[in-house]
JSON list of C-alpha atoms in Angstrom, two decimals:
[
{"chain": "A", "resi": 1, "resn": "UNK", "atom": "CA", "xyz": [-5.99, 9.13, 26.23]},
{"chain": "A", "resi": 2, "resn": "UNK", "atom": "CA", "xyz": [-7.07, 11.56, 23.53]},
{"chain": "A", "resi": 3, "resn": "UNK", "atom": "CA", "xyz": [-7.00, 11.28, 19.77]},
{"chain": "A", "resi": 4, "resn": "UNK", "atom": "CA", "xyz": [-5.46, 14.03, 17.62]},
{"chain": "A", "resi": 5, "resn": "UNK", "atom": "CA", "xyz": [-5.34, 14.51, 13.89]},
{"chain": "A", "resi": 6, "resn": "UNK", "atom": "CA", "xyz": [-2.17, 16.21, 12.66]},
{"chain": "A", "resi": 7, "resn": "UNK", "atom": "CA", "xyz": [-1.22, 17.38, 9.19]},
{"chain": "A", "resi": 8, "resn": "UNK", "atom": "CA", "xyz": [1.93, 19.01, 7.81]},
{"chain": "A", "resi": 9, "resn": "UNK", "atom": "CA", "xyz": [2.72, 20.46, 4.42]},
{"chain": "A", "resi": 10, "resn": "UNK", "atom": "CA", "xyz": [5.51, 22.11, 2.47]},
{"chain": "A", "resi": 11, "resn": "UNK", "atom": "CA", "xyz": [8.44, 20.89, 4.55]},
{"chain": "A", "resi": 12, "resn": "UNK", "atom": "CA", "xyz": [10.70, 19.59, 1.79]},
{"chain": "A", "resi": 13, "resn": "UNK", "atom": "CA", "xyz": [12.65, 20.58, -1.27]},
{"chain": "A", "resi": 14, "resn": "UNK", "atom": "CA", "xyz": [14.10, 18.68, -4.19]},
{"chain": "A", "resi": 15, "resn": "UNK", "atom": "CA", "xyz": [16.66, 16.24, -2.84]},
{"chain": "A", "resi": 16, "resn": "UNK", "atom": "CA", "xyz": [15.74, 16.61, 0.84]},
{"chain": "A", "resi": 17, "resn": "UNK", "atom": "CA", "xyz": [13.81, 14.39, 3.25]},
{"chain": "A", "resi": 18, "resn": "UNK", "atom": "CA", "xyz": [10.19, 14.14, 2.15]},
{"chain": "A", "resi": 19, "resn": "UNK", "atom": "CA", "xyz": [7.22, 15.50, 4.06]},
{"chain": "A", "resi": 20, "resn": "UNK", "atom": "CA", "xyz": [5.80, 11.99, 4.46]},
{"chain": "A", "resi": 21, "resn": "UNK", "atom": "CA", "xyz": [8.94, 10.77, 6.17]},
{"chain": "A", "resi": 22, "resn": "UNK", "atom": "CA", "xyz": [8.93, 13.77, 8.48]},
{"chain": "A", "resi": 23, "resn": "UNK", "atom": "CA", "xyz": [5.29, 13.05, 9.34]},
{"chain": "A", "resi": 24, "resn": "UNK", "atom": "CA", "xyz": [6.14, 9.46, 10.25]},
{"chain": "A", "resi": 25, "resn": "UNK", "atom": "CA", "xyz": [8.98, 10.67, 12.46]},
{"chain": "A", "resi": 26, "resn": "UNK", "atom": "CA", "xyz": [6.71, 13.10, 14.30]},
{"chain": "A", "resi": 27, "resn": "UNK", "atom": "CA", "xyz": [4.12, 10.37, 14.83]},
{"chain": "A", "resi": 28, "resn": "UNK", "atom": "CA", "xyz": [6.81, 8.13, 16.28]},
{"chain": "A", "resi": 29, "resn": "UNK", "atom": "CA", "xyz": [7.94, 10.86, 18.69]},
{"chain": "A", "resi": 30, "resn": "UNK", "atom": "CA", "xyz": [4.38, 11.49, 19.87]},
{"chain": "A", "resi": 31, "resn": "UNK", "atom": "CA", "xyz": [3.49, 7.85, 20.32]},
{"chain": "A", "resi": 32, "resn": "UNK", "atom": "CA", "xyz": [6.35, 5.35, 20.49]},
{"chain": "A", "resi": 33, "resn": "UNK", "atom": "CA", "xyz": [5.31, 2.46, 18.30]},
{"chain": "A", "resi": 34, "resn": "UNK", "atom": "CA", "xyz": [3.65, -0.45, 20.08]},
{"chain": "A", "resi": 35, "resn": "UNK", "atom": "CA", "xyz": [2.94, -3.20, 17.62]},
{"chain": "A", "resi": 36, "resn": "UNK", "atom": "CA", "xyz": [-0.49, -4.82, 17.78]},
{"chain": "A", "resi": 37, "resn": "UNK", "atom": "CA", "xyz": [-0.26, -8.38, 16.50]},
{"chain": "A", "resi": 38, "resn": "UNK", "atom": "CA", "xyz": [3.05, -7.51, 14.90]},
{"chain": "A", "resi": 39, "resn": "UNK", "atom": "CA", "xyz": [1.61, -4.46, 13.12]},
{"chain": "A", "resi": 40, "resn": "UNK", "atom": "CA", "xyz": [1.39, -0.77, 13.84]},
{"chain": "A", "resi": 41, "resn": "UNK", "atom": "CA", "xyz": [-2.02, 0.68, 14.81]},
{"chain": "A", "resi": 42, "resn": "UNK", "atom": "CA", "xyz": [-3.97, 1.38, 11.65]},
{"chain": "A", "resi": 43, "resn": "UNK", "atom": "CA", "xyz": [-4.57, 5.03, 12.54]},
{"chain": "A", "resi": 44, "resn": "UNK", "atom": "CA", "xyz": [-0.81, 5.65, 12.54]},
{"chain": "A", "resi": 45, "resn": "UNK", "atom": "CA", "xyz": [-0.75, 5.26, 8.75]},
{"chain": "A", "resi": 46, "resn": "UNK", "atom": "CA", "xyz": [0.28, 8.53, 7.13]},
{"chain": "A", "resi": 47, "resn": "UNK", "atom": "CA", "xyz": [-1.99, 9.52, 4.27]},
{"chain": "A", "resi": 48, "resn": "UNK", "atom": "CA", "xyz": [-0.93, 11.67, 1.34]},
{"chain": "A", "resi": 49, "resn": "UNK", "atom": "CA", "xyz": [-3.52, 14.14, 0.07]},
{"chain": "A", "resi": 50, "resn": "UNK", "atom": "CA", "xyz": [-3.12, 15.67, -3.37]},
{"chain": "A", "resi": 51, "resn": "UNK", "atom": "CA", "xyz": [-3.91, 19.38, -3.61]},
{"chain": "A", "resi": 52, "resn": "UNK", "atom": "CA", "xyz": [-4.45, 21.78, -6.50]},
{"chain": "A", "resi": 53, "resn": "UNK", "atom": "CA", "xyz": [-1.53, 22.17, -8.89]},
{"chain": "A", "resi": 54, "resn": "UNK", "atom": "CA", "xyz": [-1.55, 25.71, -10.25]},
{"chain": "A", "resi": 55, "resn": "UNK", "atom": "CA", "xyz": [1.09, 28.30, -11.25]},
{"chain": "A", "resi": 56, "resn": "UNK", "atom": "CA", "xyz": [-0.06, 30.53, -8.37]},
{"chain": "A", "resi": 57, "resn": "UNK", "atom": "CA", "xyz": [0.69, 27.82, -5.80]},
{"chain": "A", "resi": 58, "resn": "UNK", "atom": "CA", "xyz": [4.36, 27.29, -4.86]},
{"chain": "A", "resi": 59, "resn": "UNK", "atom": "CA", "xyz": [5.34, 23.66, -4.24]},
{"chain": "A", "resi": 60, "resn": "UNK", "atom": "CA", "xyz": [8.37, 21.43, -4.68]},
{"chain": "A", "resi": 61, "resn": "UNK", "atom": "CA", "xyz": [7.15, 18.42, -6.65]},
{"chain": "A", "resi": 62, "resn": "UNK", "atom": "CA", "xyz": [3.51, 17.41, -6.22]},
{"chain": "A", "resi": 63, "resn": "UNK", "atom": "CA", "xyz": [1.74, 19.79, -3.78]},
{"chain": "A", "resi": 64, "resn": "UNK", "atom": "CA", "xyz": [0.49, 17.20, -1.35]},
{"chain": "A", "resi": 65, "resn": "UNK", "atom": "CA", "xyz": [-0.09, 17.25, 2.41]},
{"chain": "A", "resi": 66, "resn": "UNK", "atom": "CA", "xyz": [0.64, 14.45, 4.89]},
{"chain": "A", "resi": 67, "resn": "UNK", "atom": "CA", "xyz": [-1.82, 13.57, 7.66]},
{"chain": "A", "resi": 68, "resn": "UNK", "atom": "CA", "xyz": [-1.86, 11.10, 10.54]},
{"chain": "A", "resi": 69, "resn": "UNK", "atom": "CA", "xyz": [-3.74, 10.36, 13.76]},
{"chain": "A", "resi": 70, "resn": "UNK", "atom": "CA", "xyz": [-2.21, 9.70, 17.16]},
{"chain": "A", "resi": 71, "resn": "UNK", "atom": "CA", "xyz": [-3.65, 8.64, 20.50]},
{"chain": "A", "resi": 72, "resn": "UNK", "atom": "CA", "xyz": [-1.57, 9.96, 23.36]},
{"chain": "A", "resi": 73, "resn": "UNK", "atom": "CA", "xyz": [-1.53, 11.06, 26.99]},
{"chain": "A", "resi": 74, "resn": "UNK", "atom": "CA", "xyz": [0.45, 14.16, 25.99]},
{"chain": "A", "resi": 75, "resn": "UNK", "atom": "CA", "xyz": [-1.43, 17.44, 26.27]},
{"chain": "A", "resi": 76, "resn": "UNK", "atom": "CA", "xyz": [-1.81, 19.95, 23.45]},
{"chain": "A", "resi": 77, "resn": "UNK", "atom": "CA", "xyz": [1.16, 22.09, 24.48]},
{"chain": "A", "resi": 78, "resn": "UNK", "atom": "CA", "xyz": [3.47, 19.07, 24.59]},
{"chain": "A", "resi": 79, "resn": "UNK", "atom": "CA", "xyz": [2.20, 17.78, 21.22]},
{"chain": "A", "resi": 80, "resn": "UNK", "atom": "CA", "xyz": [2.67, 21.10, 19.49]},
{"chain": "A", "resi": 81, "resn": "UNK", "atom": "CA", "xyz": [6.11, 21.59, 21.01]},
{"chain": "A", "resi": 82, "resn": "UNK", "atom": "CA", "xyz": [7.29, 18.21, 19.70]},
{"chain": "A", "resi": 83, "resn": "UNK", "atom": "CA", "xyz": [5.84, 18.87, 16.25]},
{"chain": "A", "resi": 84, "resn": "UNK", "atom": "CA", "xyz": [7.46, 22.29, 15.96]},
{"chain": "A", "resi": 85, "resn": "UNK", "atom": "CA", "xyz": [10.86, 21.12, 17.21]},
{"chain": "A", "resi": 86, "resn": "UNK", "atom": "CA", "xyz": [10.93, 18.37, 14.61]},
{"chain": "A", "resi": 87, "resn": "UNK", "atom": "CA", "xyz": [9.74, 20.61, 11.81]},
{"chain": "A", "resi": 88, "resn": "UNK", "atom": "CA", "xyz": [12.43, 23.16, 12.61]},
{"chain": "A", "resi": 89, "resn": "UNK", "atom": "CA", "xyz": [15.06, 20.44, 12.73]},
{"chain": "A", "resi": 90, "resn": "UNK", "atom": "CA", "xyz": [14.08, 18.50, 9.60]},
{"chain": "A", "resi": 91, "resn": "UNK", "atom": "CA", "xyz": [12.39, 20.89, 7.18]},
{"chain": "A", "resi": 92, "resn": "UNK", "atom": "CA", "xyz": [14.35, 22.05, 4.16]},
{"chain": "A", "resi": 93, "resn": "UNK", "atom": "CA", "xyz": [15.76, 25.57, 4.42]},
{"chain": "A", "resi": 94, "resn": "UNK", "atom": "CA", "xyz": [13.85, 26.67, 1.31]},
{"chain": "A", "resi": 95, "resn": "UNK", "atom": "CA", "xyz": [10.52, 25.22, 2.48]},
{"chain": "A", "resi": 96, "resn": "UNK", "atom": "CA", "xyz": [7.45, 26.97, 3.93]},
{"chain": "A", "resi": 97, "resn": "UNK", "atom": "CA", "xyz": [6.23, 24.53, 6.60]},
{"chain": "A", "resi": 98, "resn": "UNK", "atom": "CA", "xyz": [2.70, 24.56, 7.94]},
{"chain": "A", "resi": 99, "resn": "UNK", "atom": "CA", "xyz": [1.25, 22.58, 10.84]},
{"chain": "A", "resi": 100, "resn": "UNK", "atom": "CA", "xyz": [-2.38, 21.85, 11.71]},
{"chain": "A", "resi": 101, "resn": "UNK", "atom": "CA", "xyz": [-3.51, 20.09, 14.90]},
{"chain": "A", "resi": 102, "resn": "UNK", "atom": "CA", "xyz": [-7.08, 19.03, 15.64]},
{"chain": "A", "resi": 103, "resn": "UNK", "atom": "CA", "xyz": [-8.45, 17.61, 18.88]},
{"chain": "A", "resi": 104, "resn": "UNK", "atom": "CA", "xyz": [-10.82, 14.97, 17.53]},
{"chain": "A", "resi": 105, "resn": "UNK", "atom": "CA", "xyz": [-12.94, 15.18, 20.69]},
{"chain": "A", "resi": 106, "resn": "UNK", "atom": "CA", "xyz": [-13.53, 18.90, 20.26]},
{"chain": "A", "resi": 107, "resn": "UNK", "atom": "CA", "xyz": [-16.74, 20.42, 18.92]},
{"chain": "A", "resi": 108, "resn": "UNK", "atom": "CA", "xyz": [-15.48, 21.37, 15.46]},
{"chain": "A", "resi": 109, "resn": "UNK", "atom": "CA", "xyz": [-17.46, 21.81, 12.28]},
{"chain": "A", "resi": 110, "resn": "UNK", "atom": "CA", "xyz": [-16.40, 18.82, 10.21]},
{"chain": "A", "resi": 111, "resn": "UNK", "atom": "CA", "xyz": [-18.44, 19.87, 7.16]},
{"chain": "A", "resi": 112, "resn": "UNK", "atom": "CA", "xyz": [-16.61, 23.19, 6.89]},
{"chain": "A", "resi": 113, "resn": "UNK", "atom": "CA", "xyz": [-13.26, 21.49, 7.29]},
{"chain": "A", "resi": 114, "resn": "UNK", "atom": "CA", "xyz": [-14.04, 18.87, 4.63]},
{"chain": "A", "resi": 115, "resn": "UNK", "atom": "CA", "xyz": [-15.33, 21.57, 2.28]},
{"chain": "A", "resi": 116, "resn": "UNK", "atom": "CA", "xyz": [-12.07, 23.52, 2.63]},
{"chain": "A", "resi": 117, "resn": "UNK", "atom": "CA", "xyz": [-10.09, 20.40, 1.83]},
{"chain": "A", "resi": 118, "resn": "UNK", "atom": "CA", "xyz": [-12.14, 19.57, -1.23]},
{"chain": "A", "resi": 119, "resn": "UNK", "atom": "CA", "xyz": [-11.98, 23.16, -2.50]},
{"chain": "A", "resi": 120, "resn": "UNK", "atom": "CA", "xyz": [-8.20, 23.09, -2.06]},
{"chain": "A", "resi": 121, "resn": "UNK", "atom": "CA", "xyz": [-8.03, 20.31, -4.65]},
{"chain": "A", "resi": 122, "resn": "UNK", "atom": "CA", "xyz": [-9.58, 22.46, -7.37]},
{"chain": "A", "resi": 123, "resn": "UNK", "atom": "CA", "xyz": [-8.94, 26.12, -6.54]},
{"chain": "A", "resi": 124, "resn": "UNK", "atom": "CA", "xyz": [-6.32, 28.48, -5.11]},
{"chain": "A", "resi": 125, "resn": "UNK", "atom": "CA", "xyz": [-6.75, 29.19, -1.39]},
{"chain": "A", "resi": 126, "resn": "UNK", "atom": "CA", "xyz": [-5.05, 31.90, 0.64]},
{"chain": "A", "resi": 127, "resn": "UNK", "atom": "CA", "xyz": [-3.39, 31.94, 4.03]},
{"chain": "A", "resi": 128, "resn": "UNK", "atom": "CA", "xyz": [-5.97, 34.43, 5.21]},
{"chain": "A", "resi": 129, "resn": "UNK", "atom": "CA", "xyz": [-8.79, 32.02, 4.34]},
{"chain": "A", "resi": 130, "resn": "UNK", "atom": "CA", "xyz": [-7.01, 29.17, 6.11]},
{"chain": "A", "resi": 131, "resn": "UNK", "atom": "CA", "xyz": [-6.37, 31.17, 9.29]},
{"chain": "A", "resi": 132, "resn": "UNK", "atom": "CA", "xyz": [-9.94, 32.47, 9.36]},
{"chain": "A", "resi": 133, "resn": "UNK", "atom": "CA", "xyz": [-11.46, 29.01, 9.09]},
{"chain": "A", "resi": 134, "resn": "UNK", "atom": "CA", "xyz": [-9.04, 27.49, 11.60]},
{"chain": "A", "resi": 135, "resn": "UNK", "atom": "CA", "xyz": [-9.91, 30.19, 14.15]},
{"chain": "A", "resi": 136, "resn": "UNK", "atom": "CA", "xyz": [-13.63, 29.69, 13.56]},
{"chain": "A", "resi": 137, "resn": "UNK", "atom": "CA", "xyz": [-13.68, 25.92, 14.02]},
{"chain": "A", "resi": 138, "resn": "UNK", "atom": "CA", "xyz": [-10.92, 25.49, 16.60]},
{"chain": "A", "resi": 139, "resn": "UNK", "atom": "CA", "xyz": [-8.03, 24.02, 14.61]},
{"chain": "A", "resi": 140, "resn": "UNK", "atom": "CA", "xyz": [-4.56, 25.06, 15.75]},
{"chain": "A", "resi": 141, "resn": "UNK", "atom": "CA", "xyz": [-2.76, 26.32, 12.66]},
{"chain": "A", "resi": 142, "resn": "UNK", "atom": "CA", "xyz": [0.82, 27.57, 12.65]},
{"chain": "A", "resi": 143, "resn": "UNK", "atom": "CA", "xyz": [3.66, 28.32, 10.26]},
{"chain": "A", "resi": 144, "resn": "UNK", "atom": "CA", "xyz": [7.32, 27.50, 10.85]},
{"chain": "A", "resi": 145, "resn": "UNK", "atom": "CA", "xyz": [9.54, 29.06, 8.27]},
{"chain": "A", "resi": 146, "resn": "UNK", "atom": "CA", "xyz": [9.66, 30.71, 4.86]},
{"chain": "A", "resi": 147, "resn": "UNK", "atom": "CA", "xyz": [6.36, 32.14, 3.74]},
{"chain": "A", "resi": 148, "resn": "UNK", "atom": "CA", "xyz": [4.37, 29.73, 5.91]},
{"chain": "A", "resi": 149, "resn": "UNK", "atom": "CA", "xyz": [2.31, 28.88, 2.86]},
{"chain": "A", "resi": 150, "resn": "UNK", "atom": "CA", "xyz": [2.16, 25.28, 4.03]},
{"chain": "A", "resi": 151, "resn": "UNK", "atom": "CA", "xyz": [-0.62, 26.13, 6.48]},
{"chain": "A", "resi": 152, "resn": "UNK", "atom": "CA", "xyz": [-3.10, 25.98, 3.60]},
{"chain": "A", "resi": 153, "resn": "UNK", "atom": "CA", "xyz": [-2.25, 22.41, 2.71]},
{"chain": "A", "resi": 154, "resn": "UNK", "atom": "CA", "xyz": [-2.00, 21.41, 6.35]},
{"chain": "A", "resi": 155, "resn": "UNK", "atom": "CA", "xyz": [-5.56, 22.56, 7.04]},
{"chain": "A", "resi": 156, "resn": "UNK", "atom": "CA", "xyz": [-6.82, 21.08, 3.77]},
{"chain": "A", "resi": 157, "resn": "UNK", "atom": "CA", "xyz": [-5.20, 17.75, 4.59]},
{"chain": "A", "resi": 158, "resn": "UNK", "atom": "CA", "xyz": [-7.17, 17.50, 7.83]},
{"chain": "A", "resi": 159, "resn": "UNK", "atom": "CA", "xyz": [-10.41, 18.02, 5.95]},
{"chain": "A", "resi": 160, "resn": "UNK", "atom": "CA", "xyz": [-9.57, 15.52, 3.25]},
{"chain": "A", "resi": 161, "resn": "UNK", "atom": "CA", "xyz": [-8.63, 12.83, 5.76]},
{"chain": "A", "resi": 162, "resn": "UNK", "atom": "CA", "xyz": [-11.86, 13.45, 7.66]},
{"chain": "A", "resi": 163, "resn": "UNK", "atom": "CA", "xyz": [-13.84, 13.09, 4.43]},
{"chain": "A", "resi": 164, "resn": "UNK", "atom": "CA", "xyz": [-12.90, 9.42, 4.48]},
{"chain": "A", "resi": 165, "resn": "UNK", "atom": "CA", "xyz": [-12.65, 9.43, 0.70]},
{"chain": "A", "resi": 166, "resn": "UNK", "atom": "CA", "xyz": [-9.20, 10.80, -0.06]},
{"chain": "A", "resi": 167, "resn": "UNK", "atom": "CA", "xyz": [-5.56, 9.91, 0.26]},
{"chain": "A", "resi": 168, "resn": "UNK", "atom": "CA", "xyz": [-2.98, 7.29, -0.51]},
{"chain": "A", "resi": 169, "resn": "UNK", "atom": "CA", "xyz": [-1.22, 5.56, 2.35]},
{"chain": "A", "resi": 170, "resn": "UNK", "atom": "CA", "xyz": [2.46, 6.47, 2.40]},
{"chain": "A", "resi": 171, "resn": "UNK", "atom": "CA", "xyz": [4.83, 3.68, 1.47]},
{"chain": "A", "resi": 172, "resn": "UNK", "atom": "CA", "xyz": [4.50, 0.20, 0.12]},
{"chain": "A", "resi": 173, "resn": "UNK", "atom": "CA", "xyz": [2.71, -2.66, 1.87]},
{"chain": "A", "resi": 174, "resn": "UNK", "atom": "CA", "xyz": [4.63, -5.72, 2.98]},
{"chain": "A", "resi": 175, "resn": "UNK", "atom": "CA", "xyz": [3.08, -9.18, 2.79]},
{"chain": "A", "resi": 176, "resn": "UNK", "atom": "CA", "xyz": [5.29, -10.91, 5.34]},
{"chain": "A", "resi": 177, "resn": "UNK", "atom": "CA", "xyz": [8.65, -12.62, 5.41]},
{"chain": "A", "resi": 178, "resn": "UNK", "atom": "CA", "xyz": [7.22, -15.94, 4.21]},
{"chain": "A", "resi": 179, "resn": "UNK", "atom": "CA", "xyz": [6.00, -14.48, 0.91]},
{"chain": "A", "resi": 180, "resn": "UNK", "atom": "CA", "xyz": [8.32, -13.78, -2.02]},
{"chain": "A", "resi": 181, "resn": "UNK", "atom": "CA", "xyz": [7.18, -10.29, -3.03]},
{"chain": "A", "resi": 182, "resn": "UNK", "atom": "CA", "xyz": [9.33, -10.35, -6.15]},
{"chain": "A", "resi": 183, "resn": "UNK", "atom": "CA", "xyz": [6.80, -12.76, -7.68]},
{"chain": "A", "resi": 184, "resn": "UNK", "atom": "CA", "xyz": [3.10, -12.34, -8.38]},
{"chain": "A", "resi": 185, "resn": "UNK", "atom": "CA", "xyz": [1.06, -14.06, -5.67]},
{"chain": "A", "resi": 186, "resn": "UNK", "atom": "CA", "xyz": [-2.58, -14.89, -5.13]},
{"chain": "A", "resi": 187, "resn": "UNK", "atom": "CA", "xyz": [-4.05, -14.39, -1.66]},
{"chain": "A", "resi": 188, "resn": "UNK", "atom": "CA", "xyz": [-7.56, -14.29, -0.24]},
{"chain": "A", "resi": 189, "resn": "UNK", "atom": "CA", "xyz": [-8.73, -10.92, 1.01]},
{"chain": "A", "resi": 190, "resn": "UNK", "atom": "CA", "xyz": [-8.63, -12.34, 4.54]},
{"chain": "A", "resi": 191, "resn": "UNK", "atom": "CA", "xyz": [-4.96, -13.23, 4.09]},
{"chain": "A", "resi": 192, "resn": "UNK", "atom": "CA", "xyz": [-4.15, -9.77, 2.69]},
{"chain": "A", "resi": 193, "resn": "UNK", "atom": "CA", "xyz": [-5.83, -8.04, 5.64]},
{"chain": "A", "resi": 194, "resn": "UNK", "atom": "CA", "xyz": [-4.02, -10.26, 8.13]},
{"chain": "A", "resi": 195, "resn": "UNK", "atom": "CA", "xyz": [-0.63, -9.66, 6.52]},
{"chain": "A", "resi": 196, "resn": "UNK", "atom": "CA", "xyz": [-0.98, -5.90, 6.08]},
{"chain": "A", "resi": 197, "resn": "UNK", "atom": "CA", "xyz": [-3.28, -4.72, 8.87]},
{"chain": "A", "resi": 198, "resn": "UNK", "atom": "CA", "xyz": [-5.60, -3.10, 6.33]},
{"chain": "A", "resi": 199, "resn": "UNK", "atom": "CA", "xyz": [-9.34, -2.97, 6.91]},
{"chain": "A", "resi": 200, "resn": "UNK", "atom": "CA", "xyz": [-10.75, -3.92, 3.52]},
{"chain": "A", "resi": 201, "resn": "UNK", "atom": "CA", "xyz": [-10.15, -4.60, -0.14]},
{"chain": "A", "resi": 202, "resn": "UNK", "atom": "CA", "xyz": [-12.19, -2.15, -2.19]},
{"chain": "A", "resi": 203, "resn": "UNK", "atom": "CA", "xyz": [-12.55, -1.97, -5.94]},
{"chain": "A", "resi": 204, "resn": "UNK", "atom": "CA", "xyz": [-12.09, 1.17, -7.99]},
{"chain": "A", "resi": 205, "resn": "UNK", "atom": "CA", "xyz": [-15.85, 0.94, -8.59]},
{"chain": "A", "resi": 206, "resn": "UNK", "atom": "CA", "xyz": [-16.54, 1.08, -4.84]},
{"chain": "A", "resi": 207, "resn": "UNK", "atom": "CA", "xyz": [-17.39, -2.60, -4.38]},
{"chain": "A", "resi": 208, "resn": "UNK", "atom": "CA", "xyz": [-16.14, -4.07, -1.10]},
{"chain": "A", "resi": 209, "resn": "UNK", "atom": "CA", "xyz": [-14.69, -7.55, -1.62]},
{"chain": "A", "resi": 210, "resn": "UNK", "atom": "CA", "xyz": [-15.61, -10.42, 0.68]},
{"chain": "A", "resi": 211, "resn": "UNK", "atom": "CA", "xyz": [-12.89, -12.05, 2.77]},
{"chain": "A", "resi": 212, "resn": "UNK", "atom": "CA", "xyz": [-13.12, -15.20, 0.65]},
{"chain": "A", "resi": 213, "resn": "UNK", "atom": "CA", "xyz": [-12.40, -13.52, -2.68]},
{"chain": "A", "resi": 214, "resn": "UNK", "atom": "CA", "xyz": [-8.93, -13.93, -4.16]},
{"chain": "A", "resi": 215, "resn": "UNK", "atom": "CA", "xyz": [-6.67, -11.08, -5.27]},
{"chain": "A", "resi": 216, "resn": "UNK", "atom": "CA", "xyz": [-3.62, -11.35, -7.52]},
{"chain": "A", "resi": 217, "resn": "UNK", "atom": "CA", "xyz": [-0.83, -9.14, -6.21]},
{"chain": "A", "resi": 218, "resn": "UNK", "atom": "CA", "xyz": [2.16, -7.97, -8.19]},
{"chain": "A", "resi": 219, "resn": "UNK", "atom": "CA", "xyz": [4.55, -5.04, -8.28]},
{"chain": "A", "resi": 220, "resn": "UNK", "atom": "CA", "xyz": [4.24, -2.29, -5.69]},
{"chain": "A", "resi": 221, "resn": "UNK", "atom": "CA", "xyz": [1.30, -2.95, -3.39]},
{"chain": "A", "resi": 222, "resn": "UNK", "atom": "CA", "xyz": [-0.16, 0.27, -2.03]},
{"chain": "A", "resi": 223, "resn": "UNK", "atom": "CA", "xyz": [-3.23, 1.22, -0.01]},
{"chain": "A", "resi": 224, "resn": "UNK", "atom": "CA", "xyz": [-5.68, 4.10, -0.07]},
{"chain": "A", "resi": 225, "resn": "UNK", "atom": "CA", "xyz": [-8.08, 5.70, 2.39]},
{"chain": "A", "resi": 226, "resn": "UNK", "atom": "CA", "xyz": [-11.62, 5.32, 1.07]},
{"chain": "A", "resi": 227, "resn": "UNK", "atom": "CA", "xyz": [-15.06, 4.69, 2.56]},
{"chain": "A", "resi": 228, "resn": "UNK", "atom": "CA", "xyz": [-13.43, 5.65, 5.90]},
{"chain": "A", "resi": 229, "resn": "UNK", "atom": "CA", "xyz": [-11.23, 2.57, 5.71]},
{"chain": "A", "resi": 230, "resn": "UNK", "atom": "CA", "xyz": [-7.58, 1.86, 5.00]},
{"chain": "A", "resi": 231, "resn": "UNK", "atom": "CA", "xyz": [-7.98, -0.39, 2.00]},
{"chain": "A", "resi": 232, "resn": "UNK", "atom": "CA", "xyz": [-6.20, -2.32, -0.69]},
{"chain": "A", "resi": 233, "resn": "UNK", "atom": "CA", "xyz": [-7.44, -0.80, -3.93]},
{"chain": "A", "resi": 234, "resn": "UNK", "atom": "CA", "xyz": [-8.20, -3.42, -6.58]},
{"chain": "A", "resi": 235, "resn": "UNK", "atom": "CA", "xyz": [-9.69, -3.62, -10.04]},
{"chain": "A", "resi": 236, "resn": "UNK", "atom": "CA", "xyz": [-11.25, -6.47, -11.98]},
{"chain": "A", "resi": 237, "resn": "UNK", "atom": "CA", "xyz": [-9.29, -7.37, -15.09]},
{"chain": "A", "resi": 238, "resn": "UNK", "atom": "CA", "xyz": [-10.81, -10.15, -17.23]},
{"chain": "A", "resi": 239, "resn": "UNK", "atom": "CA", "xyz": [-12.55, -11.66, -14.22]},
{"chain": "A", "resi": 240, "resn": "UNK", "atom": "CA", "xyz": [-9.50, -11.49, -11.94]},
{"chain": "A", "resi": 241, "resn": "UNK", "atom": "CA", "xyz": [-9.08, -9.10, -9.01]},
{"chain": "A", "resi": 242, "resn": "UNK", "atom": "CA", "xyz": [-5.71, -7.33, -9.13]},
{"chain": "A", "resi": 243, "resn": "UNK", "atom": "CA", "xyz": [-4.04, -4.66, -7.00]},
{"chain": "A", "resi": 244, "resn": "UNK", "atom": "CA", "xyz": [-4.45, -1.19, -8.48]},
{"chain": "A", "resi": 245, "resn": "UNK", "atom": "CA", "xyz": [-2.05, 0.20, -11.01]},
{"chain": "A", "resi": 246, "resn": "UNK", "atom": "CA", "xyz": [-0.05, 3.39, -10.50]},
{"chain": "A", "resi": 247, "resn": "UNK", "atom": "CA", "xyz": [-2.46, 5.20, -12.79]},
{"chain": "A", "resi": 248, "resn": "UNK", "atom": "CA", "xyz": [-5.52, 4.01, -10.83]},
{"chain": "A", "resi": 249, "resn": "UNK", "atom": "CA", "xyz": [-3.94, 5.09, -7.55]},
{"chain": "A", "resi": 250, "resn": "UNK", "atom": "CA", "xyz": [-3.47, 8.62, -8.84]},
{"chain": "A", "resi": 251, "resn": "UNK", "atom": "CA", "xyz": [-7.18, 9.30, -8.36]},
{"chain": "A", "resi": 252, "resn": "UNK", "atom": "CA", "xyz": [-6.59, 9.13, -4.61]}
]
């Protein structure tokens, strides 16, 4: 079974199905969900990667790409065919969808790919630059409607995910049916990881919390991808560890 990293961008429009939801649907088609201990495999989490917001870059709302990893027996042709069919079916008519597929076992230049992703957060990139890099390092890059401008974000999203230091996990974490999420709760890090399937609790300062430390959780509980781990982002407020605020999450 091989592992593939897939990223899509620019599939939606105001009022249509979001790119993150489409990414989750593609992942489900490629690898029917088999829960491990009641939870989905951690690599199936879709990460959202913020890109440069600039008047020269067309986007619908936030200019972000959606990336996920799958492990499957399907070959490349089958994977790409499923991705394209779903993009054509679900993408908004006014969108410019792009698709990037990377064989994680291939001999690709990860530094170049990460550099492209990081540059795409601070400067305008072109389709020509994206196609040239993809051809050089062996990433399959394709466009599926409109201007095809989404290929830039799709390639950048691969690089940012591989950097291990970028991206918010799509959606809100659930703590389990036995916990009233409408109230603030205090759980040990070990309990949080067990309930959510995350790999760590990491502070905005970079500190990794021990499993015994206690975190106060309230409001929307969201995860990020940092230090190559899917993590609950926390901050220390007056000596108490709390889940990150919306403003703190924006940095990811």
